[in-house]
GROMACS .gro file of C-alpha atoms in nm:
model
  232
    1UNK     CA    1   0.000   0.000   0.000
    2UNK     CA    2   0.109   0.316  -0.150
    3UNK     CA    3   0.226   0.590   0.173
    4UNK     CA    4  -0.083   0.787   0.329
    5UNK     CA    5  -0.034   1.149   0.286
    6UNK     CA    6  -0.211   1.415   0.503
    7UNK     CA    7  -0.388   1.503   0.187
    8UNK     CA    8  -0.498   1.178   0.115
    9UNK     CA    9  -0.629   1.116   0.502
   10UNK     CA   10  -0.834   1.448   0.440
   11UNK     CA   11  -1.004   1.353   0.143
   12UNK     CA   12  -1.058   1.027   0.311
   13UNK     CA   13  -1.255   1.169   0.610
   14UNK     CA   14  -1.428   1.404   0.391
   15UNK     CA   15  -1.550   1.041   0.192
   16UNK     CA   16  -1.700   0.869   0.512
   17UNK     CA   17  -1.858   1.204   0.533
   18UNK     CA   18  -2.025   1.225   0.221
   19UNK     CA   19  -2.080   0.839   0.230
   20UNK     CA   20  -2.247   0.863   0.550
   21UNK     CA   21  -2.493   1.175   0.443
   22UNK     CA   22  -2.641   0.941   0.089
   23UNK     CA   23  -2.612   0.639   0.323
   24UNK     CA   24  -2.926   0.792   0.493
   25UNK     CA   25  -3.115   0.745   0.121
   26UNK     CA   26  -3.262   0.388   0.065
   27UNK     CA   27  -3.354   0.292  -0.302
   28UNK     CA   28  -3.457  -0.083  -0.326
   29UNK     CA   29  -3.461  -0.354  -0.065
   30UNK     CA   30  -3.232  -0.611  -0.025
   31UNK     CA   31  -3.395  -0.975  -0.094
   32UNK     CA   32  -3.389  -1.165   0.184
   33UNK     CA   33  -3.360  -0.850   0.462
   34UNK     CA   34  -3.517  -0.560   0.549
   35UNK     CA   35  -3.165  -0.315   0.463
   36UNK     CA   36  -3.211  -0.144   0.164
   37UNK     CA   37  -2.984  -0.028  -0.127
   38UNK     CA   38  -2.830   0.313  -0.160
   39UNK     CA   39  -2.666   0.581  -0.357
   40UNK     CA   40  -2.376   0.469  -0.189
   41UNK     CA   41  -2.387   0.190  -0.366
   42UNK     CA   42  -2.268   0.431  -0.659
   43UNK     CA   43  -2.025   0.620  -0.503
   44UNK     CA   44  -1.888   0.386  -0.314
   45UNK     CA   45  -1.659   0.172  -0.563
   46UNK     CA   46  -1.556   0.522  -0.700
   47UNK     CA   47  -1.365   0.581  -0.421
   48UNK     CA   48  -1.118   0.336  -0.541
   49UNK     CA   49  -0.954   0.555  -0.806
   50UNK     CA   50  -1.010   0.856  -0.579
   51UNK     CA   51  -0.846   0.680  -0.250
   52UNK     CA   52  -0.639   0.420  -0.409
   53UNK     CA   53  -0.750   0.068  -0.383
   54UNK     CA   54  -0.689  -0.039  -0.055
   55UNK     CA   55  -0.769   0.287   0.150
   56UNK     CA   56  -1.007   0.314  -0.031
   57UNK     CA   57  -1.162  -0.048   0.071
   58UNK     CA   58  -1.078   0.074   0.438
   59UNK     CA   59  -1.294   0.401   0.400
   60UNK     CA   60  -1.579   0.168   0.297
   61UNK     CA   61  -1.564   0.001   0.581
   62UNK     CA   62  -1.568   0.309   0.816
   63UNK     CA   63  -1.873   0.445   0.608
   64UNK     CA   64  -2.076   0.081   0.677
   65UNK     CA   65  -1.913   0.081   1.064
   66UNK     CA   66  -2.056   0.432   1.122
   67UNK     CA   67  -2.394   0.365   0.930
   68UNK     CA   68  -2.488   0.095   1.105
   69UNK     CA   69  -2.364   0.256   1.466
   70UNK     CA   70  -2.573   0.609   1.316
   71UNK     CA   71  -2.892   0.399   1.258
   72UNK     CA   72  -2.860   0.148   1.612
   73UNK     CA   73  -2.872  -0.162   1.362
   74UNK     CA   74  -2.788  -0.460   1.515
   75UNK     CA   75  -2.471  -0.638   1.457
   76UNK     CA   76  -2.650  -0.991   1.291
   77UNK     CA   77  -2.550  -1.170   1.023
   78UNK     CA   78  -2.683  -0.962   0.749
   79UNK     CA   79  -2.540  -0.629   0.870
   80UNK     CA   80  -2.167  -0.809   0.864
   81UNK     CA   81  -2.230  -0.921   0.534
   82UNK     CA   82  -2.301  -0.628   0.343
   83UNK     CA   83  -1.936  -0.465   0.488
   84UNK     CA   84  -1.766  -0.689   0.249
   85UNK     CA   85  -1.900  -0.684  -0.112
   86UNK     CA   86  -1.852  -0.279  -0.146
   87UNK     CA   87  -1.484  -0.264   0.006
   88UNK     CA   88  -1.424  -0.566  -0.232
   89UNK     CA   89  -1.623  -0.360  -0.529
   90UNK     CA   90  -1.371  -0.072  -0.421
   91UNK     CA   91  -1.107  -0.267  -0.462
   92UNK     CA   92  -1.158  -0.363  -0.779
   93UNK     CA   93  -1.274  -0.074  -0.865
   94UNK     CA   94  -0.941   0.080  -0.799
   95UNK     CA   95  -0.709  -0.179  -0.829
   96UNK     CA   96  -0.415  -0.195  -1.128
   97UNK     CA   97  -0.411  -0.451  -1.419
   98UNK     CA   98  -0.092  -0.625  -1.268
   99UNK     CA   99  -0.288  -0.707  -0.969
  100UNK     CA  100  -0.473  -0.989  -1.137
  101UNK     CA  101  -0.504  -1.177  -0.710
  102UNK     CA  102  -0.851  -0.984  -0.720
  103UNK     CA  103  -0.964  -1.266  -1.024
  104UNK     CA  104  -0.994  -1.488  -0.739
  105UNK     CA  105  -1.277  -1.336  -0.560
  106UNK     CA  106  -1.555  -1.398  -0.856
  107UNK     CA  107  -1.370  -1.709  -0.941
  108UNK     CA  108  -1.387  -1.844  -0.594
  109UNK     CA  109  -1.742  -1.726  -0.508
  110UNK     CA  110  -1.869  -1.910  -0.823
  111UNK     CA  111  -1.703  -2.252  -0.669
  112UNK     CA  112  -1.877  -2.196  -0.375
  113UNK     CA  113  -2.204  -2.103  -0.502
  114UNK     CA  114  -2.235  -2.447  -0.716
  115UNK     CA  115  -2.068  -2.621  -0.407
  116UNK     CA  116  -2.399  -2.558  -0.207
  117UNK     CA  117  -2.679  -2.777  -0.263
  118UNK     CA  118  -2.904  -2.483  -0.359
  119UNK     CA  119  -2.656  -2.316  -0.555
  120UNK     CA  120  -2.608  -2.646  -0.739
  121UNK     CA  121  -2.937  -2.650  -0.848
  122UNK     CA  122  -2.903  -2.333  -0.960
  123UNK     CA  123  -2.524  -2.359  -1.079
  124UNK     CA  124  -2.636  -2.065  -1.396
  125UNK     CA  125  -2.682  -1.819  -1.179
  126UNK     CA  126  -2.292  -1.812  -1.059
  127UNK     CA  127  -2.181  -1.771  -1.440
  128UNK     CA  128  -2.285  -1.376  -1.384
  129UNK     CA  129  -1.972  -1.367  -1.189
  130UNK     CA  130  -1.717  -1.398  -1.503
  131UNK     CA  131  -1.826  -1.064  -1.596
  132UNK     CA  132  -1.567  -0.948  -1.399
  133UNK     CA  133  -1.306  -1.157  -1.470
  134UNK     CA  134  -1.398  -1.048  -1.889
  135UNK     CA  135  -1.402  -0.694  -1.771
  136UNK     CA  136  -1.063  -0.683  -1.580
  137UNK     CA  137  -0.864  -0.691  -1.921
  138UNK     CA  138  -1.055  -0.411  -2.036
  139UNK     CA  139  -1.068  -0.203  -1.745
  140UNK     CA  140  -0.904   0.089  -1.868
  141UNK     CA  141  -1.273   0.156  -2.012
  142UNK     CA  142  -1.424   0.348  -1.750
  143UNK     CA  143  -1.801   0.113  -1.793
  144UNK     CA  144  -1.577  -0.222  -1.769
  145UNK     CA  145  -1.448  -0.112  -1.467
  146UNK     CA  146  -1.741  -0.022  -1.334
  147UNK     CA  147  -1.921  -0.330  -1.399
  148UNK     CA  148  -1.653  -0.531  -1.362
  149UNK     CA  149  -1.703  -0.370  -0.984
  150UNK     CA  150  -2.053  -0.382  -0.921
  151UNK     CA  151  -2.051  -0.773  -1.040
  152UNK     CA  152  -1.787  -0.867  -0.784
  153UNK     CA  153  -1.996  -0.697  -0.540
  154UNK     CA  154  -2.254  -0.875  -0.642
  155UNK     CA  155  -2.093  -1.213  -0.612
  156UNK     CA  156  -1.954  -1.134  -0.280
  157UNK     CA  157  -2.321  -1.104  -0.159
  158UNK     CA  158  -2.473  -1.319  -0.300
  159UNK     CA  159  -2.258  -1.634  -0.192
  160UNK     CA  160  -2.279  -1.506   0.136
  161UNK     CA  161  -2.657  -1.464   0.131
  162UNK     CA  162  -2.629  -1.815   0.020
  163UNK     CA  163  -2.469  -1.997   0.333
  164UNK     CA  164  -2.606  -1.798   0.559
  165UNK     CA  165  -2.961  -1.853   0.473
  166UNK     CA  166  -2.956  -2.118   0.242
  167UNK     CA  167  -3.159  -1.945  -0.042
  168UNK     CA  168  -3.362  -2.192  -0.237
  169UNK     CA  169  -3.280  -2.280  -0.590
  170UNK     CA  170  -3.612  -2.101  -0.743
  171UNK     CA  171  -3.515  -1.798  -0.550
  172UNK     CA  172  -3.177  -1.789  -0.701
  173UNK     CA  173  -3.327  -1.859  -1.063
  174UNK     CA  174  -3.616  -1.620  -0.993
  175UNK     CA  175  -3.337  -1.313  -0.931
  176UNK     CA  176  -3.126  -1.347  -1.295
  177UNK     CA  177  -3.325  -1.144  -1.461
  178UNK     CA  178  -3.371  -0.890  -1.171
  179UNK     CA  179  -2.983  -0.894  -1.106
  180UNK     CA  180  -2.963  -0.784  -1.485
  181UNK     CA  181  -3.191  -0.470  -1.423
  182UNK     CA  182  -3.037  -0.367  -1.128
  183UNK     CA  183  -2.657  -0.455  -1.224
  184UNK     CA  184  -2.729  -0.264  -1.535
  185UNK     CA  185  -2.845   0.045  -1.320
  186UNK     CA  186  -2.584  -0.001  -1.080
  187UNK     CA  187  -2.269  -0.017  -1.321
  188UNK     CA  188  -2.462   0.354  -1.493
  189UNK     CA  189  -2.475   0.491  -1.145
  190UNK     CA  190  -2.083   0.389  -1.085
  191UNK     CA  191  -2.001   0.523  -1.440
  192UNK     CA  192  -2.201   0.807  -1.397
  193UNK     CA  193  -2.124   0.930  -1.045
  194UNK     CA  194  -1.698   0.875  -1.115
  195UNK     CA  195  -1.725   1.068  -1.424
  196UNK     CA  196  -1.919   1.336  -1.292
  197UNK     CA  197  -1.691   1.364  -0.983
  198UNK     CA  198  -1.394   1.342  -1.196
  199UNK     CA  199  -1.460   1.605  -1.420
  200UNK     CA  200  -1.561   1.814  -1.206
  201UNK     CA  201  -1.269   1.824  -0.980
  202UNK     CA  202  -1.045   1.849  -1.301
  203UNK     CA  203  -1.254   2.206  -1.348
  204UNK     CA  204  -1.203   2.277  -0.985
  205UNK     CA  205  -0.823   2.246  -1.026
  206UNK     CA  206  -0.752   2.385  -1.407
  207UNK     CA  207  -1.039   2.680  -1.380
  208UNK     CA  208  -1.031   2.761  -1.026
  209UNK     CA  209  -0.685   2.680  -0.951
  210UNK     CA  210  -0.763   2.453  -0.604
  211UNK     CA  211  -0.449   2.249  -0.690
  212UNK     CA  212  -0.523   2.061  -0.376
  213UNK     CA  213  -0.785   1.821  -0.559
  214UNK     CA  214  -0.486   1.768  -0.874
  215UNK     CA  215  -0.420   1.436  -0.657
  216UNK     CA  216  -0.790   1.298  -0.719
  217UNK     CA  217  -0.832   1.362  -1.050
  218UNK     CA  218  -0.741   1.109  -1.329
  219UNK     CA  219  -0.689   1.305  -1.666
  220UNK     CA  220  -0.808   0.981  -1.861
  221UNK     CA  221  -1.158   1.010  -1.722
  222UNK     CA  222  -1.217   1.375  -1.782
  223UNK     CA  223  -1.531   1.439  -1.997
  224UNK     CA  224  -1.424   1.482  -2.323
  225UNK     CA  225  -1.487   1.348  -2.658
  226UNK     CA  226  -1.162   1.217  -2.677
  227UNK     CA  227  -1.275   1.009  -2.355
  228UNK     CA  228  -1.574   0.880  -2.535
  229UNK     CA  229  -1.365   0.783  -2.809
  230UNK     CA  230  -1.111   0.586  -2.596
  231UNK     CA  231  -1.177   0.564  -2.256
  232UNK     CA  232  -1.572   0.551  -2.201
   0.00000   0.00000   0.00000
């Protein structure tokens, strides 16, 4: 892990911030619980090319720690599992092409998934999860990434929603189409809400001159139509 500057611990608070305040916003339910989805689930992975991968993965799990200590949830099974698949979605998310360890995740969670005896039955399902895997060669393209992201999320999740409620097969089956819809919306919000962000900051720091955010901003993902081109 690259060395933590005072800078980067700043922008890092100001993060769990921010990913606190949308936190507050629900958008769908989770099946199986009574959590719900949020906007966070679109910034969230961004962080990972803001942060850097792994503090970035870190600052996720501050934002969920805080949430869940904000809202008195209590600390069950369902509230542990949805720490991991955004810090891993971060990860990703902001993780470099040489690092090719975070293939294992979706690769691993798809073993698991068919090793169950629900899962088995519903062994299709699990092939969502090489979307990722596709994606990671490509991921210079800012929607690759980004799907590439919310999938291993996704996978993440779901496996553990597996074992620790043992989801029935017709469940599982009854979801692929729904996991299309909202995978599709997801990977638009991370796309979306990166870009955005990005391009913004670059006008902060080349109009307005606040050359503290130069450090967040990636020049490759500035909206252009040169990043349309070769980058989108």
């Amino acid at each position: 892990m690259k060395k933590i500057t005072k800078k980067k611990i700043l922008f890092i608070v100001i993060f769990i911030a921010i990913g606190l305040a949308i936190s507050q916003i629900p958008i769908s339910s989770i099946v199986g619980s009574k959590q719900s989805f949020t906007p966070f689930e679109f910034l969230g992975p961004t962080s990972g090319m803001f942060l850097g991968a792994w503090p970035a993965a870190i600052s996720v799990f501050f934002v969920k720690l805080f949430n869940v200590l904000i809202k008195h949830q209590a600390f069950n099974i369902t509230t542990l599992i949805r720490f991991f698949p955004m810090m891993l979605a971060a990860l990703y998310f902001g993780i470099s092409k040489s690092k090719k360890i975070i293939l294992a995740i979706p690769l691993l969670c798809m073993v698991l998934f068919i090793l169950h005896p629900e899962g088995r039955q519903a062994w299709y399902f699990s092939l969502y999860w090489l979307i990722p895997i596709v994606c990671f060669f490509k991921k210079d393209r800012l929607v690759l990434n980004a799907l590439g992201s919310t999938f291993t999320a996704h996978a993440i999740g779901s496996t553990a929603f597996l074992y620790a409620f043992n989801l029935k097969a017709p469940v599982w089956i009854g979801l692929i189409p729904v996991v299309f819809m909202e995978r599709m919306l997801f990977c638009a919000g991370i796309w979306v809400f990166y870009l955005v962000i990005n391009s913004s900051l670059d006008w902060l720091v080349a109009k307005r001159k606040v050359s503290l955010l130069k450090i967040l901003v990636n020049p490759r993902y500035v909206l252009s139509k040169r990043f349309f081109k070769s980058n989108a």
